[in-house]
PDB file of C-alpha atoms in Angstrom:
ATOM      1  CA  GLY T  21      -4.968-104.356  42.640  1.00  0.00           C
ATOM      2  CA  ALA T  22      -3.335-104.795  46.016  1.00  0.00           C
ATOM      3  CA  VAL T  23      -5.104-107.087  48.454  1.00  0.00           C
ATOM      4  CA  VAL T  24      -5.314-106.999  52.148  1.00  0.00           C
ATOM      5  CA  SER T  25      -6.618-110.145  53.880  1.00  0.00           C
ATOM      6  CA  GLN T  26      -8.175-109.780  57.279  1.00  0.00           C
ATOM      7  CA  HIS T  27      -9.151-112.633  59.586  1.00  0.00           C
ATOM      8  CA  PRO T  28     -11.250-113.640  61.207  1.00  0.00           C
ATOM      9  CA  SER T  29     -14.352-112.132  59.638  1.00  0.00           C
ATOM     10  CA  ARG T  30     -16.445-112.778  62.689  1.00  0.00           C
ATOM     11  CA  VAL T  31     -15.683-113.606  66.275  1.00  0.00           C
ATOM     12  CA  ILE T  32     -17.626-114.083  69.400  1.00  0.00           C
ATOM     13  CA  CYS T  33     -15.718-114.170  72.685  1.00  0.00           C
ATOM     14  CA  LYS T  34     -16.451-114.028  76.303  1.00  0.00           C
ATOM     15  CA  SER T  35     -15.905-111.033  78.499  1.00  0.00           C
ATOM     16  CA  GLY T  36     -12.323-111.016  79.884  1.00  0.00           C
ATOM     17  CA  THR T  37     -10.750-112.919  77.103  1.00  0.00           C
ATOM     18  CA  SER T  38      -8.455-111.618  74.412  1.00  0.00           C
ATOM     19  CA  VAL T  39      -8.984-111.701  70.685  1.00  0.00           C
ATOM     20  CA  LYS T  40      -6.389-111.379  67.922  1.00  0.00           C
ATOM     21  CA  ILE T  41      -7.229-109.951  64.507  1.00  0.00           C
ATOM     22  CA  GLU T  42      -4.762-110.421  61.583  1.00  0.00           C
ATOM     23  CA  CYS T  43      -4.218-108.467  58.531  1.00  0.00           C
ATOM     24  CA  ARG T  44      -1.911-109.642  55.711  1.00  0.00           C
ATOM     25  CA  SER T  45      -0.864-107.837  52.575  1.00  0.00           C
ATOM     26  CA  LEU T  46      -0.951-110.577  50.006  1.00  0.00           C
ATOM     27  CA  ASP T  47       0.846-109.155  47.001  1.00  0.00           C
ATOM     28  CA  PHE T  48       2.748-106.113  48.303  1.00  0.00           C
ATOM     29  CA  GLN T  49       4.754-105.098  51.267  1.00  0.00           C
ATOM     30  CA  ALA T  50       2.798-102.934  53.834  1.00  0.00           C
ATOM     31  CA  THR T  51       5.204-101.050  56.029  1.00  0.00           C
ATOM     32  CA  THR T  52       2.286 -99.203  57.479  1.00  0.00           C
ATOM     33  CA  MET T  53      -1.187-100.482  58.472  1.00  0.00           C
ATOM     34  CA  PHE T  54      -4.026 -98.371  59.823  1.00  0.00           C
ATOM     35  CA  TRP T  55      -6.650 -99.880  62.209  1.00  0.00           C
ATOM     36  CA  TYR T  56     -10.109 -98.468  62.408  1.00  0.00           C
ATOM     37  CA  ARG T  57     -13.223 -99.374  64.422  1.00  0.00           C
ATOM     38  CA  GLN T  58     -16.749 -98.718  63.404  1.00  0.00           C
ATOM     39  CA  PHE T  59     -19.798 -98.737  65.642  1.00  0.00           C
ATOM     40  CA  PRO T  60     -23.219 -99.436  64.009  1.00  0.00           C
ATOM     41  CA  LYS T  61     -24.228 -96.551  61.749  1.00  0.00           C
ATOM     42  CA  LYS T  62     -21.192 -94.609  62.668  1.00  0.00           C
ATOM     43  CA  SER T  63     -18.126 -93.702  60.680  1.00  0.00           C
ATOM     44  CA  LEU T  64     -14.659 -95.376  60.671  1.00  0.00           C
ATOM     45  CA  MET T  65     -12.640 -93.976  63.474  1.00  0.00           C
ATOM     46  CA  LEU T  66      -8.923 -94.391  63.157  1.00  0.00           C
ATOM     47  CA  MET T  67      -7.543 -96.168  66.254  1.00  0.00           C
ATOM     48  CA  ALA T  68      -3.774 -96.492  65.523  1.00  0.00           C
ATOM     49  CA  THR T  69      -1.136 -96.749  62.965  1.00  0.00           C
ATOM     50  CA  SER T  70       1.251 -99.759  62.995  1.00  0.00           C
ATOM     51  CA  ASN T  71       4.753 -99.533  61.330  1.00  0.00           C
ATOM     52  CA  GLU T  72       6.809-102.498  60.704  1.00  0.00           C
ATOM     53  CA  GLY T  73       9.756-102.433  63.084  1.00  0.00           C
ATOM     54  CA  SER T  74       8.607 -99.845  65.441  1.00  0.00           C
ATOM     55  CA  LYS T  75       5.942 -99.061  68.026  1.00  0.00           C
ATOM     56  CA  ALA T  76       2.431 -98.359  66.931  1.00  0.00           C
ATOM     57  CA  THR T  77       1.155 -94.801  67.259  1.00  0.00           C
ATOM     58  CA  TYR T  78      -2.334 -94.421  68.782  1.00  0.00           C
ATOM     59  CA  GLU T  79      -4.934 -91.779  68.255  1.00  0.00           C
ATOM     60  CA  GLN T  80      -6.048 -89.710  71.171  1.00  0.00           C
ATOM     61  CA  GLY T  81      -8.315 -91.548  73.480  1.00  0.00           C
ATOM     62  CA  VAL T  82      -7.358 -95.028  72.380  1.00  0.00           C
ATOM     63  CA  GLU T  83      -5.968 -97.236  75.149  1.00  0.00           C
ATOM     64  CA  LYS T  84      -2.747 -98.680  73.863  1.00  0.00           C
ATOM     65  CA  ASP T  85      -2.678-101.380  76.656  1.00  0.00           C
ATOM     66  CA  LYS T  86      -6.179-102.461  75.598  1.00  0.00           C
ATOM     67  CA  PHE T  87      -5.619-102.600  71.914  1.00  0.00           C
ATOM     68  CA  LEU T  88      -2.183-104.175  71.371  1.00  0.00           C
ATOM     69  CA  ILE T  89      -0.833-103.723  67.883  1.00  0.00           C
ATOM     70  CA  ASN T  90       2.105-105.609  66.440  1.00  0.00           C
ATOM     71  CA  HIS T  91       3.594-105.176  62.953  1.00  0.00           C
ATOM     72  CA  ALA T  92       5.737-108.284  62.925  1.00  0.00           C
ATOM     73  CA  SER T  93       6.730-108.264  59.282  1.00  0.00           C
ATOM     74  CA  LEU T  94       6.286-106.445  56.096  1.00  0.00           C
ATOM     75  CA  THR T  95       3.193-108.394  55.339  1.00  0.00           C
ATOM     76  CA  LEU T  96       1.507-108.935  58.719  1.00  0.00           C
ATOM     77  CA  SER T  97      -0.013-106.571  61.289  1.00  0.00           C
ATOM     78  CA  THR T  98      -2.121-107.789  64.194  1.00  0.00           C
ATOM     79  CA  LEU T  99      -4.641-106.065  66.601  1.00  0.00           C
ATOM     80  CA  THR T 100      -5.198-107.852  69.862  1.00  0.00           C
ATOM     81  CA  VAL T 101      -8.193-106.710  71.963  1.00  0.00           C
ATOM     82  CA  THR T 102      -7.218-107.614  75.568  1.00  0.00           C
ATOM     83  CA  SER T 103      -9.693-108.321  78.399  1.00  0.00           C
ATOM     84  CA  ALA T 104     -12.508-107.690  75.974  1.00  0.00           C
ATOM     85  CA  HIS T 105     -15.765-106.274  77.274  1.00  0.00           C
ATOM     86  CA  PRO T 106     -19.149-105.878  75.623  1.00  0.00           C
ATOM     87  CA  GLU T 107     -18.482-102.238  74.832  1.00  0.00           C
ATOM     88  CA  ASP T 108     -15.527-103.445  72.665  1.00  0.00           C
ATOM     89  CA  SER T 109     -18.011-105.061  70.338  1.00  0.00           C
ATOM     90  CA  SER T 110     -17.570-103.421  66.961  1.00  0.00           C
ATOM     91  CA  PHE T 111     -16.442-103.785  63.479  1.00  0.00           C
ATOM     92  CA  TYR T 112     -12.681-103.520  63.166  1.00  0.00           C
ATOM     93  CA  ILE T 113     -11.077-102.770  59.793  1.00  0.00           C
ATOM     94  CA  CYS T 114      -7.477-102.614  58.778  1.00  0.00           C
ATOM     95  CA  SER T 115      -6.142-100.542  55.824  1.00  0.00           C
ATOM     96  CA  ALA T 116      -2.808-100.364  54.039  1.00  0.00           C
ATOM     97  CA  PRO T 117      -2.264 -96.866  52.550  1.00  0.00           C
ATOM     98  CA  GLY T 118      -1.779 -96.226  48.938  1.00  0.00           C
ATOM     99  CA  HIS T 119       0.424 -93.459  47.706  1.00  0.00           C
ATOM    100  CA  LEU T 120      -0.449 -89.795  48.356  1.00  0.00           C
ATOM    101  CA  ASN T 121      -3.119 -89.553  45.710  1.00  0.00           C
ATOM    102  CA  THR T 122      -4.291 -93.173  45.512  1.00  0.00           C
ATOM    103  CA  GLU T 123      -6.699 -95.253  47.335  1.00  0.00           C
ATOM    104  CA  ALA T 124      -6.187 -97.131  50.567  1.00  0.00           C
ATOM    105  CA  PHE T 125      -6.492-100.903  50.481  1.00  0.00           C
ATOM    106  CA  PHE T 126      -8.996-102.278  53.023  1.00  0.00           C
ATOM    107  CA  GLY T 127      -9.256-105.707  54.702  1.00  0.00           C
ATOM    108  CA  GLN T 128     -12.555-107.377  54.840  1.00  0.00           C
ATOM    109  CA  GLY T 129     -13.289-106.325  58.375  1.00  0.00           C
ATOM    110  CA  THR T 130     -13.864-108.238  61.598  1.00  0.00           C
ATOM    111  CA  ARG T 131     -17.114-108.279  63.476  1.00  0.00           C
ATOM    112  CA  LEU T 132     -16.251-108.652  67.150  1.00  0.00           C
ATOM    113  CA  THR T 133     -19.055-109.582  69.559  1.00  0.00           C
ATOM    114  CA  VAL T 134     -18.112-109.831  73.286  1.00  0.00           C
ATOM    115  CA  VAL T 135     -20.695-111.619  75.341  1.00  0.00           C
TER     116      VAL T 135
ATOM    117  CA  GLN P  10     -16.190 -78.822  64.344  1.00  0.00           C
ATOM    118  CA  LYS P  11     -15.757 -82.261  62.865  1.00  0.00           C
ATOM    119  CA  GLU P  12     -12.919 -82.647  60.431  1.00  0.00           C
ATOM    120  CA  VAL P  13     -15.259 -84.238  57.767  1.00  0.00           C
ATOM    121  CA  GLU P  14     -18.990 -83.586  57.899  1.00  0.00           C
ATOM    122  CA  GLN P  15     -21.733 -85.297  56.106  1.00  0.00           C
ATOM    123  CA  ASN P  16     -25.549 -85.382  56.478  1.00  0.00           C
ATOM    124  CA  SER P  17     -26.319 -88.890  57.873  1.00  0.00           C
ATOM    125  CA  GLY P  18     -29.484 -89.190  55.915  1.00  0.00           C
ATOM    126  CA  PRO P  19     -31.148 -91.298  54.917  1.00  0.00           C
ATOM    127  CA  LEU P  20     -31.372 -89.811  51.502  1.00  0.00           C
ATOM    128  CA  SER P  21     -34.199 -91.491  49.661  1.00  0.00           C
ATOM    129  CA  VAL P  22     -34.433 -91.236  45.853  1.00  0.00           C
ATOM    130  CA  PRO P  23     -36.526 -93.071  43.330  1.00  0.00           C
ATOM    131  CA  GLU P  24     -34.958 -95.460  40.855  1.00  0.00           C
ATOM    132  CA  GLY P  25     -33.553 -93.611  37.818  1.00  0.00           C
ATOM    133  CA  ALA P  26     -33.104 -90.182  39.653  1.00  0.00           C
ATOM    134  CA  ILE P  27     -30.008 -88.365  40.578  1.00  0.00           C
ATOM    135  CA  ALA P  28     -28.680 -88.831  44.008  1.00  0.00           C
ATOM    136  CA  SER P  29     -26.600 -85.863  45.407  1.00  0.00           C
ATOM    137  CA  LEU P  30     -24.360 -86.523  48.325  1.00  0.00           C
ATOM    138  CA  ASN P  31     -22.467 -83.628  50.123  1.00  0.00           C
ATOM    139  CA  CYS P  32     -19.398 -83.292  52.331  1.00  0.00           C
ATOM    140  CA  THR P  33     -17.498 -80.448  53.831  1.00  0.00           C
ATOM    141  CA  TYR P  34     -14.092 -80.551  55.401  1.00  0.00           C
ATOM    142  CA  SER P  35     -12.383 -78.274  57.879  1.00  0.00           C
ATOM    143  CA  ASP P  36      -8.621 -78.525  56.912  1.00  0.00           C
ATOM    144  CA  ARG P  37      -7.839 -76.060  54.110  1.00  0.00           C
ATOM    145  CA  VAL P  38      -4.519 -77.713  53.237  1.00  0.00           C
ATOM    146  CA  SER P  39      -6.254 -81.041  52.339  1.00  0.00           C
ATOM    147  CA  GLN P  40      -5.373 -82.158  48.810  1.00  0.00           C
ATOM    148  CA  SER P  41      -6.913 -85.588  48.283  1.00  0.00           C
ATOM    149  CA  PHE P  42     -10.509 -86.459  48.520  1.00  0.00           C
ATOM    150  CA  PHE P  43     -12.312 -89.866  48.219  1.00  0.00           C
ATOM    151  CA  TRP P  44     -15.799 -91.223  48.109  1.00  0.00           C
ATOM    152  CA  TYR P  45     -16.311 -94.723  49.416  1.00  0.00           C
ATOM    153  CA  ARG P  46     -19.374 -96.920  49.315  1.00  0.00           C
ATOM    154  CA  GLN P  47     -20.018 -99.301  52.236  1.00  0.00           C
ATOM    155  CA  TYR P  48     -22.553-102.014  52.372  1.00  0.00           C
ATOM    156  CA  SER P  49     -23.760-103.157  55.722  1.00  0.00           C
ATOM    157  CA  GLY P  50     -21.206-105.373  57.320  1.00  0.00           C
ATOM    158  CA  LYS P  51     -18.671-104.808  54.648  1.00  0.00           C
ATOM    159  CA  SER P  52     -15.477-102.808  54.167  1.00  0.00           C
ATOM    160  CA  PRO P  53     -15.596 -99.569  52.295  1.00  0.00           C
ATOM    161  CA  GLU P  54     -14.895 -99.680  48.509  1.00  0.00           C
ATOM    162  CA  LEU P  55     -13.502 -96.811  46.527  1.00  0.00           C
ATOM    163  CA  ILE P  56     -16.000 -95.093  44.178  1.00  0.00           C
ATOM    164  CA  MET P  57     -14.179 -91.902  43.262  1.00  0.00           C
ATOM    165  CA  SER P  58     -11.108 -89.861  44.048  1.00  0.00           C
ATOM    166  CA  ILE P  59     -10.627 -86.206  43.253  1.00  0.00           C
ATOM    167  CA  TYR P  60      -7.710 -83.849  43.742  1.00  0.00           C
ATOM    168  CA  SER P  61      -8.410 -80.760  41.652  1.00  0.00           C
ATOM    169  CA  ASN P  62     -11.158 -78.228  41.623  1.00  0.00           C
ATOM    170  CA  GLY P  63     -14.037 -78.984  39.335  1.00  0.00           C
ATOM    171  CA  ASP P  64     -15.809 -82.116  38.126  1.00  0.00           C
ATOM    172  CA  LYS P  65     -14.568 -85.563  37.695  1.00  0.00           C
ATOM    173  CA  GLU P  66     -16.821 -88.103  35.958  1.00  0.00           C
ATOM    174  CA  ASP P  67     -16.652 -91.954  35.954  1.00  0.00           C
ATOM    175  CA  GLY P  68     -19.688 -93.623  34.480  1.00  0.00           C
ATOM    176  CA  ARG P  69     -22.774 -92.831  36.455  1.00  0.00           C
ATOM    177  CA  PHE P  70     -20.643 -91.032  39.167  1.00  0.00           C
ATOM    178  CA  THR P  71     -19.439 -87.479  39.174  1.00  0.00           C
ATOM    179  CA  ALA P  72     -17.362 -86.062  41.970  1.00  0.00           C
ATOM    180  CA  GLN P  73     -17.133 -82.224  42.432  1.00  0.00           C
ATOM    181  CA  LEU P  74     -14.589 -80.375  44.364  1.00  0.00           C
ATOM    182  CA  ASN P  75     -14.523 -76.839  45.466  1.00  0.00           C
ATOM    183  CA  LYS P  76     -11.489 -76.075  47.624  1.00  0.00           C
ATOM    184  CA  ALA P  77     -12.370 -72.455  48.264  1.00  0.00           C
ATOM    185  CA  SER P  78     -15.588 -73.616  49.831  1.00  0.00           C
ATOM    186  CA  GLN P  79     -14.096 -76.727  51.232  1.00  0.00           C
ATOM    187  CA  TYR P  80     -16.780 -78.831  49.731  1.00  0.00           C
ATOM    188  CA  VAL P  81     -16.893 -82.121  47.937  1.00  0.00           C
ATOM    189  CA  SER P  82     -19.978 -83.781  46.426  1.00  0.00           C
ATOM    190  CA  LEU P  83     -20.892 -86.934  44.720  1.00  0.00           C
ATOM    191  CA  LEU P  84     -23.633 -87.224  42.120  1.00  0.00           C
ATOM    192  CA  ILE P  85     -25.009 -90.646  41.129  1.00  0.00           C
ATOM    193  CA  ARG P  86     -27.033 -90.585  37.893  1.00  0.00           C
ATOM    194  CA  ASP P  87     -29.679 -93.117  36.979  1.00  0.00           C
ATOM    195  CA  SER P  88     -29.710 -94.328  40.623  1.00  0.00           C
ATOM    196  CA  GLN P  89     -30.304 -98.158  41.013  1.00  0.00           C
ATOM    197  CA  PRO P  90     -31.490-100.069  44.042  1.00  0.00           C
ATOM    198  CA  SER P  91     -28.063-101.668  44.145  1.00  0.00           C
ATOM    199  CA  ASP P  92     -26.687 -98.204  44.860  1.00  0.00           C
ATOM    200  CA  SER P  93     -28.445 -98.270  48.291  1.00  0.00           C
ATOM    201  CA  ALA P  94     -25.586 -98.173  50.766  1.00  0.00           C
ATOM    202  CA  THR P  95     -23.675 -95.743  53.052  1.00  0.00           C
ATOM    203  CA  TYR P  96     -21.441 -93.349  51.220  1.00  0.00           C
ATOM    204  CA  LEU P  97     -18.319 -92.185  53.119  1.00  0.00           C
ATOM    205  CA  CYS P  98     -16.453 -89.054  52.264  1.00  0.00           C
ATOM    206  CA  ALA P  99     -12.831 -89.216  53.239  1.00  0.00           C
ATOM    207  CA  VAL P 100     -10.006 -86.748  53.271  1.00  0.00           C
ATOM    208  CA  LYS P 101      -6.289 -87.539  53.458  1.00  0.00           C
ATOM    209  CA  ARG P 102      -4.431 -85.719  56.221  1.00  0.00           C
ATOM    210  CA  PHE P 103      -0.716 -85.815  56.846  1.00  0.00           C
ATOM    211  CA  SER P 104      -0.266 -86.313  60.618  1.00  0.00           C
ATOM    212  CA  GLY P 105       2.348 -88.004  62.765  1.00  0.00           C
ATOM    213  CA  GLY P 106       4.441 -88.782  59.703  1.00  0.00           C
ATOM    214  CA  TYR P 107       1.693 -90.585  57.892  1.00  0.00           C
ATOM    215  CA  ASN P 108      -0.939 -89.781  55.284  1.00  0.00           C
ATOM    216  CA  LYS P 109      -4.124 -90.734  57.179  1.00  0.00           C
ATOM    217  CA  LEU P 110      -7.604 -91.121  55.773  1.00  0.00           C
ATOM    218  CA  ILE P 111     -10.170 -89.308  57.868  1.00  0.00           C
ATOM    219  CA  PHE P 112     -13.798 -90.278  57.328  1.00  0.00           C
ATOM    220  CA  GLY P 113     -17.037 -88.566  57.589  1.00  0.00           C
ATOM    221  CA  ALA P 114     -19.924 -90.205  59.368  1.00  0.00           C
ATOM    222  CA  GLY P 115     -21.409 -91.302  56.049  1.00  0.00           C
ATOM    223  CA  THR P 116     -24.728 -90.643  54.364  1.00  0.00           C
ATOM    224  CA  ARG P 117     -27.205 -93.507  53.903  1.00  0.00           C
ATOM    225  CA  LEU P 118     -28.697 -93.677  50.421  1.00  0.00           C
ATOM    226  CA  ALA P 119     -31.912 -95.622  49.785  1.00  0.00           C
ATOM    227  CA  VAL P 120     -32.848 -96.025  46.184  1.00  0.00           C
ATOM    228  CA  HIS P 121     -36.457 -97.363  45.902  1.00  0.00           C
ATOM    229  CA  PRO P 122     -37.995 -99.023  42.843  1.00  0.00           C
TER     230      PRO P 122
END
């Protein structure tokens, strides 16, 4: 099946720094990528949708200047958490959509800890 | 009202029993429904998908869909300790030009020996 590779799997950074998370589709072209965040014992919350060649669309309440999303090519989408703060510590997951009635393909997730 | 609602649990069942997980959704036009299993610190993995009213069986898993009641369930027969995880119900919604997966909060299942 389709594979989405997400890196890094874990990252610890200092407050005020920026962190980039990459998601690559390995054996297919992903024109769209969804980015989720998940707090402990909570559900996946959709943050934004990236689309190759155009600006990302953000869900209500998500700061687009804080969470920069770039879909540079048909196989790479990135999420940059800018000026990270401890409250940004979370599990971030990317997902490429399947067709209407098929599964989505998830990356492995990134555990971000801001200290 | 949340778009996808699940009882957070934990649901505790003995090994070998049937675990029953429930989910309701608010958008009547939803057509695609999914159950994902998520182990701690890992990404979700697809267990079942269901699109038509009725039951769909795959091994020890049975998904049930009732669109009139806006209700989806997952039955796990012969539960094993390895089934202990959080089970996420998800519904596909068309929004902003995309088919998006909307997740419930998940139900934690604990299968004890």
